[in-house]
PDB file of C-alpha atoms in Angstrom:
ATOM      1  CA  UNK U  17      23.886  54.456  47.153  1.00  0.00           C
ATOM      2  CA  UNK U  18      23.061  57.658  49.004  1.00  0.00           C
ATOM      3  CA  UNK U  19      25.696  59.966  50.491  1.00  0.00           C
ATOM      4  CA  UNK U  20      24.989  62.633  53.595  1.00  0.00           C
ATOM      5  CA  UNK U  21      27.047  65.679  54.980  1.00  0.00           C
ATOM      6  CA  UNK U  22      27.075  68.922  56.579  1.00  0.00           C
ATOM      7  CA  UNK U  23      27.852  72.090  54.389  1.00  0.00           C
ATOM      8  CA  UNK U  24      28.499  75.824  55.442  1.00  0.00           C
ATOM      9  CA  UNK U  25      27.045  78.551  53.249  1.00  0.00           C
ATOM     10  CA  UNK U  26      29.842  78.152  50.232  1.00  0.00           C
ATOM     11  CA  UNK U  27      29.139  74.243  50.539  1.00  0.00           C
ATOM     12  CA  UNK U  28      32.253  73.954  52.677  1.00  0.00           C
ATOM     13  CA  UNK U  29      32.657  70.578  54.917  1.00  0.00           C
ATOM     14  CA  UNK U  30      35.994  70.430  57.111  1.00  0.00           C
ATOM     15  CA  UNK U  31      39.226  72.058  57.315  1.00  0.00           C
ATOM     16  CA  UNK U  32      42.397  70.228  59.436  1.00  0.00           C
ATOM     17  CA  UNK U  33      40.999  66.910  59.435  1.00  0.00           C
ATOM     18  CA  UNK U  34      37.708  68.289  61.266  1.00  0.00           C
ATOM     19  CA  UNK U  35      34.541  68.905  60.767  1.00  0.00           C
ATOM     20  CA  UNK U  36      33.486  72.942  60.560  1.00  0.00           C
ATOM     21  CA  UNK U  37      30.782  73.197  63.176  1.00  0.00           C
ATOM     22  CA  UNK U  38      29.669  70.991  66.303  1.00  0.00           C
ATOM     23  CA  UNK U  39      25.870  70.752  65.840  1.00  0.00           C
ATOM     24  CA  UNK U  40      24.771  68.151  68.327  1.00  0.00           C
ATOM     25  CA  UNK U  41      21.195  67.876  65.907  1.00  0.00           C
ATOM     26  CA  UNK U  42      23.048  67.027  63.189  1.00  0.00           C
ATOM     27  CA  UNK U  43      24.708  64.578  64.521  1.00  0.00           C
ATOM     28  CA  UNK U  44      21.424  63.014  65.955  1.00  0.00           C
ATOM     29  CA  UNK U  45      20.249  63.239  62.373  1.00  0.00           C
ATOM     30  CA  UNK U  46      23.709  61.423  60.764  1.00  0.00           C
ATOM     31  CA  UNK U  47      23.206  58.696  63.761  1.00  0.00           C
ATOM     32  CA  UNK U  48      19.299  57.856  63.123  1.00  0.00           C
ATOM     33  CA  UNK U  49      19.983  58.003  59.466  1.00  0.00           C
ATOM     34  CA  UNK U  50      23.030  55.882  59.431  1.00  0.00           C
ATOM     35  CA  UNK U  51      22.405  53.382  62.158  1.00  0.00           C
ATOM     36  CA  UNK U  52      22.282  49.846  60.841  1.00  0.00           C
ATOM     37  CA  UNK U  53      23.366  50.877  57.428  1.00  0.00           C
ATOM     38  CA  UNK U  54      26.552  50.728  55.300  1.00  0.00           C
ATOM     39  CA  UNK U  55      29.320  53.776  55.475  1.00  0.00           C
ATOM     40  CA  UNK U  56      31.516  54.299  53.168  1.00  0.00           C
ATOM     41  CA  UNK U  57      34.545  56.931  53.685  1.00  0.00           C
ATOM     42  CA  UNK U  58      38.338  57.456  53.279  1.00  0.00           C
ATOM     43  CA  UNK U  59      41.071  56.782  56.109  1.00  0.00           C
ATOM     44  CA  UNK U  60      41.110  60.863  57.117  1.00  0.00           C
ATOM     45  CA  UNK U  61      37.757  60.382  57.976  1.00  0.00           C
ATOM     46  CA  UNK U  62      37.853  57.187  59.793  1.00  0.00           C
ATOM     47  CA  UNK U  63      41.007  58.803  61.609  1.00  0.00           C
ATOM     48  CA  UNK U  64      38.403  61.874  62.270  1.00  0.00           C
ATOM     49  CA  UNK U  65      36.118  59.341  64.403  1.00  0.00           C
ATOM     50  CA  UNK U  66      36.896  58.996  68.147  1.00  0.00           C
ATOM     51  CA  UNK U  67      39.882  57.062  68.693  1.00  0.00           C
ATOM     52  CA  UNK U  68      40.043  56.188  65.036  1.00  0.00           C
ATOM     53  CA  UNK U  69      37.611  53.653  65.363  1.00  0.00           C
ATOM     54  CA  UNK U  70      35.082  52.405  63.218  1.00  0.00           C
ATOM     55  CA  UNK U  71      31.568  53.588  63.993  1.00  0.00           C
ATOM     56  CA  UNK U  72      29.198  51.063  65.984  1.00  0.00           C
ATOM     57  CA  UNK U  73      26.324  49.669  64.437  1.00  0.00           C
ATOM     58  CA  UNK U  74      27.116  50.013  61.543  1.00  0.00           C
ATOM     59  CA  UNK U  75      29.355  48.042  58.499  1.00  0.00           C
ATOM     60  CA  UNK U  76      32.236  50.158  57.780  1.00  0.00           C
ATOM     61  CA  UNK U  77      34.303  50.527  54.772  1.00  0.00           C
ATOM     62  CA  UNK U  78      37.156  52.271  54.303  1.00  0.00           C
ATOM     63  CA  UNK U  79      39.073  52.934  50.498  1.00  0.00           C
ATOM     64  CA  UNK U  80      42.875  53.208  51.364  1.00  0.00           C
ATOM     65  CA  UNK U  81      45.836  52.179  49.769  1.00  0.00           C
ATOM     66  CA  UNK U  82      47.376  53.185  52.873  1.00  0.00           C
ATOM     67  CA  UNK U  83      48.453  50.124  55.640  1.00  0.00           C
ATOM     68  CA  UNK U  84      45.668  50.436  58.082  1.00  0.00           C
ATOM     69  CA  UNK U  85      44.995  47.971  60.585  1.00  0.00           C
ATOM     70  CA  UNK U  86      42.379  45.522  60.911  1.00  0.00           C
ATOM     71  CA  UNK U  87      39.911  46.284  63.162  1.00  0.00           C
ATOM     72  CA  UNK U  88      36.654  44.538  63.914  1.00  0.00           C
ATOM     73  CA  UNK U  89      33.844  46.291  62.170  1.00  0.00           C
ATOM     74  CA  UNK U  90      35.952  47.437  59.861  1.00  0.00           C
ATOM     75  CA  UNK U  91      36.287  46.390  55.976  1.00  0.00           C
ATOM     76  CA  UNK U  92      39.290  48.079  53.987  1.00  0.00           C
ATOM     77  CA  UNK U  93      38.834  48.193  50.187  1.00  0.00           C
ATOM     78  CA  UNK U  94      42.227  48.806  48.443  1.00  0.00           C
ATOM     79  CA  UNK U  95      41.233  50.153  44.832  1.00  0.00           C
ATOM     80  CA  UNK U  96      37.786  51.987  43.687  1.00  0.00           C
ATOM     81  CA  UNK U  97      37.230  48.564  42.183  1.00  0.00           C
ATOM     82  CA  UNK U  98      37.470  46.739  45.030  1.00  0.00           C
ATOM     83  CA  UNK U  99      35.296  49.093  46.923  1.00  0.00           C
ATOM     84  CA  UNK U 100      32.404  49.159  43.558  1.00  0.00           C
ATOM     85  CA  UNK U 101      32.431  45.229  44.501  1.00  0.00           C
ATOM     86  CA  UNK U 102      32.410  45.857  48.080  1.00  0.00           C
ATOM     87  CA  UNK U 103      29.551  48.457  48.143  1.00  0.00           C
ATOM     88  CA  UNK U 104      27.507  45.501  45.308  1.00  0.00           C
ATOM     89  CA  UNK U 105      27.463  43.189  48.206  1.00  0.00           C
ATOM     90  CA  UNK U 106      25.412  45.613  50.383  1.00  0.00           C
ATOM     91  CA  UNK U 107      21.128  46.599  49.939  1.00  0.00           C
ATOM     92  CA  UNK U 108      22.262  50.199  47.505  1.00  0.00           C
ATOM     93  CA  UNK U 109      19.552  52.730  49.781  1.00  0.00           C
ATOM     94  CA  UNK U 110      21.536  51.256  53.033  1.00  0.00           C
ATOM     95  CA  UNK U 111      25.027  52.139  51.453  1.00  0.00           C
ATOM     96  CA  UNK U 112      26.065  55.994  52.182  1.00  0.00           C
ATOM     97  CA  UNK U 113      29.815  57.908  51.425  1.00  0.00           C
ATOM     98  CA  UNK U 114      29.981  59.895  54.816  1.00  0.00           C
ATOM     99  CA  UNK U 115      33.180  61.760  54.009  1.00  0.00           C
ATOM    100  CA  UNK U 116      35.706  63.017  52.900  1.00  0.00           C
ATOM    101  CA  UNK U 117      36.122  65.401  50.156  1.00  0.00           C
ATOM    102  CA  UNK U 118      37.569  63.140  47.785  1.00  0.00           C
ATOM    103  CA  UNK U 119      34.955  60.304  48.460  1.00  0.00           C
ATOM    104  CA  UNK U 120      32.510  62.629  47.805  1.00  0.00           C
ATOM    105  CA  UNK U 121      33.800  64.283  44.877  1.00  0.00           C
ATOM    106  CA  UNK U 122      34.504  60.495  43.584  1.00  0.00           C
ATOM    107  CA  UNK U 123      31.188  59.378  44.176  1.00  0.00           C
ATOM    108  CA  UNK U 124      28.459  62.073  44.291  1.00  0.00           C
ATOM    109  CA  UNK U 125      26.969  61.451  40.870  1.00  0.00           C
ATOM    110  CA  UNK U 126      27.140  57.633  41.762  1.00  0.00           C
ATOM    111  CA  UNK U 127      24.507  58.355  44.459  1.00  0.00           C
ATOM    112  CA  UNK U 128      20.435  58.405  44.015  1.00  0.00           C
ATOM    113  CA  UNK U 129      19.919  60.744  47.303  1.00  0.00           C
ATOM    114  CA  UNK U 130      22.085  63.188  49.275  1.00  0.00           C
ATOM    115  CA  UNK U 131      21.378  63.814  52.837  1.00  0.00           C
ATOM    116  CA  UNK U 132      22.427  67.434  53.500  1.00  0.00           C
ATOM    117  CA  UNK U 133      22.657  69.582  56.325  1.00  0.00           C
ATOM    118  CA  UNK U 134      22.776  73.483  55.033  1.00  0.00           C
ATOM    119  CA  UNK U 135      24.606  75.498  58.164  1.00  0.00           C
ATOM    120  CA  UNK U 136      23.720  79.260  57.899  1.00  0.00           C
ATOM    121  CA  UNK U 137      27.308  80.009  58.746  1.00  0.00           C
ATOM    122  CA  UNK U 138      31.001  80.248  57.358  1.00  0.00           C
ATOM    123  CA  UNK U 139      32.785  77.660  58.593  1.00  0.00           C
ATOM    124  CA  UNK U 140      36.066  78.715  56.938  1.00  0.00           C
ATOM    125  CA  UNK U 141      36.543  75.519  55.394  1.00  0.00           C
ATOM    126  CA  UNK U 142      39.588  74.359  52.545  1.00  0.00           C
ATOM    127  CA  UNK U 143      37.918  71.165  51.800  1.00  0.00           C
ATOM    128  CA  UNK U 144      34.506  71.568  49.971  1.00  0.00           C
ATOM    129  CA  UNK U 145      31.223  69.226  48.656  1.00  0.00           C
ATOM    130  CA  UNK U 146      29.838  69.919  45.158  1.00  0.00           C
ATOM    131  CA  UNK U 147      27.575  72.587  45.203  1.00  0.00           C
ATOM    132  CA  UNK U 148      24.650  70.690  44.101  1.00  0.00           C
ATOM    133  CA  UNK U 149      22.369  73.828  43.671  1.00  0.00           C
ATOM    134  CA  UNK U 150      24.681  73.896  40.286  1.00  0.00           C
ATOM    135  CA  UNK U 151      25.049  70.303  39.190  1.00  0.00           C
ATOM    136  CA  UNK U 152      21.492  70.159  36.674  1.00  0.00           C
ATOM    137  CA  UNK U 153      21.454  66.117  37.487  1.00  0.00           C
ATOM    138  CA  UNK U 154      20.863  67.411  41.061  1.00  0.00           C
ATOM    139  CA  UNK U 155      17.586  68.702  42.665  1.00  0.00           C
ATOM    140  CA  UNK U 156      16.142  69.659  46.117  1.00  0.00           C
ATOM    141  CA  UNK U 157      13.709  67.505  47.015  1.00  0.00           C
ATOM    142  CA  UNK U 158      12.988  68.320  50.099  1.00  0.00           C
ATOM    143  CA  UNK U 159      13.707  70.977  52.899  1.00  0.00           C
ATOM    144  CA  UNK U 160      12.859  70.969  56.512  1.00  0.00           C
ATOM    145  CA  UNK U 161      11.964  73.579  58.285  1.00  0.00           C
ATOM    146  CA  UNK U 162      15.102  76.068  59.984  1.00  0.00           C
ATOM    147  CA  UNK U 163      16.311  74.767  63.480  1.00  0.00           C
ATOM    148  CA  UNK U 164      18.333  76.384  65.853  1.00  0.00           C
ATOM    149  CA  UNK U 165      21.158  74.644  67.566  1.00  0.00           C
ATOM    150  CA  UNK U 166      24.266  75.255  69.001  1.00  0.00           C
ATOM    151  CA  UNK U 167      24.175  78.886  67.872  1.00  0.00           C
ATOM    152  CA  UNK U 168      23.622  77.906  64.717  1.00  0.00           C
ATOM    153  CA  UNK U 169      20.757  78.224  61.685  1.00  0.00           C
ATOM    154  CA  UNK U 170      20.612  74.311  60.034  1.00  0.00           C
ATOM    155  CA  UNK U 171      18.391  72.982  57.532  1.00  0.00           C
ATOM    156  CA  UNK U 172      18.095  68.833  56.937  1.00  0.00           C
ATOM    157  CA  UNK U 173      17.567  68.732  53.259  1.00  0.00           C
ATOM    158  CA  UNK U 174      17.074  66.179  50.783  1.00  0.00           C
ATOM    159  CA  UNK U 175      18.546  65.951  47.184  1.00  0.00           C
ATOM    160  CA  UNK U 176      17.304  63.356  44.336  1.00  0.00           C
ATOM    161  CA  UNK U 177      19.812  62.590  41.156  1.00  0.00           C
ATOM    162  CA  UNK U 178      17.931  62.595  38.212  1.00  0.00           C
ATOM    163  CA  UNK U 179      21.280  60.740  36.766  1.00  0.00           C
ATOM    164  CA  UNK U 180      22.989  58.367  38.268  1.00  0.00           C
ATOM    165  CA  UNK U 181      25.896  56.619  37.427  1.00  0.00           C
ATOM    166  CA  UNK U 182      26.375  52.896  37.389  1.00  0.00           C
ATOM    167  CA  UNK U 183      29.070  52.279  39.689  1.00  0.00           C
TER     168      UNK U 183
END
């Protein structure tokens, strides 16, 4: 299981329900890496999509104990075990937590490889992502070279988990 996101400077990712920044590269970089693959989020952030719908092309899982209705595309997991039996069902390097907070906070050290996109910016955020520059399991594996977009400094990095979790 992999997990991606955007962070600001202080590893911030949303605040209201939103995301911080609109960075059209990034999310040309979340579609190509996500297409065809297995996301796994909370009901904020399936709310946060347009129109509250699932994303195409994709299998979609949402962990809610919340009544949410069914929707093709859509599979709603009521309990973390549910959703560990869920996510066992699907290839593990096609399976990524896209969001929120608690999803990620829940899951991180369950995951072999976080996508990250570093924004050279303060976003203002009141919902954060581990700082993974201070979890040891954690390491930068990669970085890709700075890219200007929208006004804004990015940087598509790569993190490995030297120990993961068995979900």
């Amino acid at each position: 299981m992999k997990l991606i996101v955007a962070v600001d400077k202080k590893w911030g990712i949303g605040k209201k329900n939103d995301l911080l920044f609109s960075i059209p590269e990034d999310m040309k970089h979340f579609r190509q890496i996500t297409s065809g693959k297995t996301v796994v989020m909370g009901l904020n952030t399936l709310l946060s999509f347009p129109g509250g719908r699932p994303l195409k092309n994709r299998v979609n899982i949402v962990l809610s104990d919340k009544d949410i209705p069914e929707q093709d595309g859509l599979i709603i997991c009521r309990s973390i075990d549910e959703l560990a039996a869920e996510i066992k069902k699907h290839t593990p390097d096609d399976v990524y937590i896209v969001g929120g907070g608690m999803m990620y906070r829940q899951f991180c050290d369950y995951c072999s490889e976080a996508e990250i996109t570093k924004v050279d910016a303060d976003g203002e955020a009141t919902v954060f992502f581990p700082n993974l520059d201070e979890k040891p399991n954690w390491e930068c594996a990669a970085v890709a070279d700075p890219i200007e977009t929208n006004g804004y400094t990015v940087r598509f990095c790569t993190y490995k988990n030297k120990e993961i979790k068995e979900l």
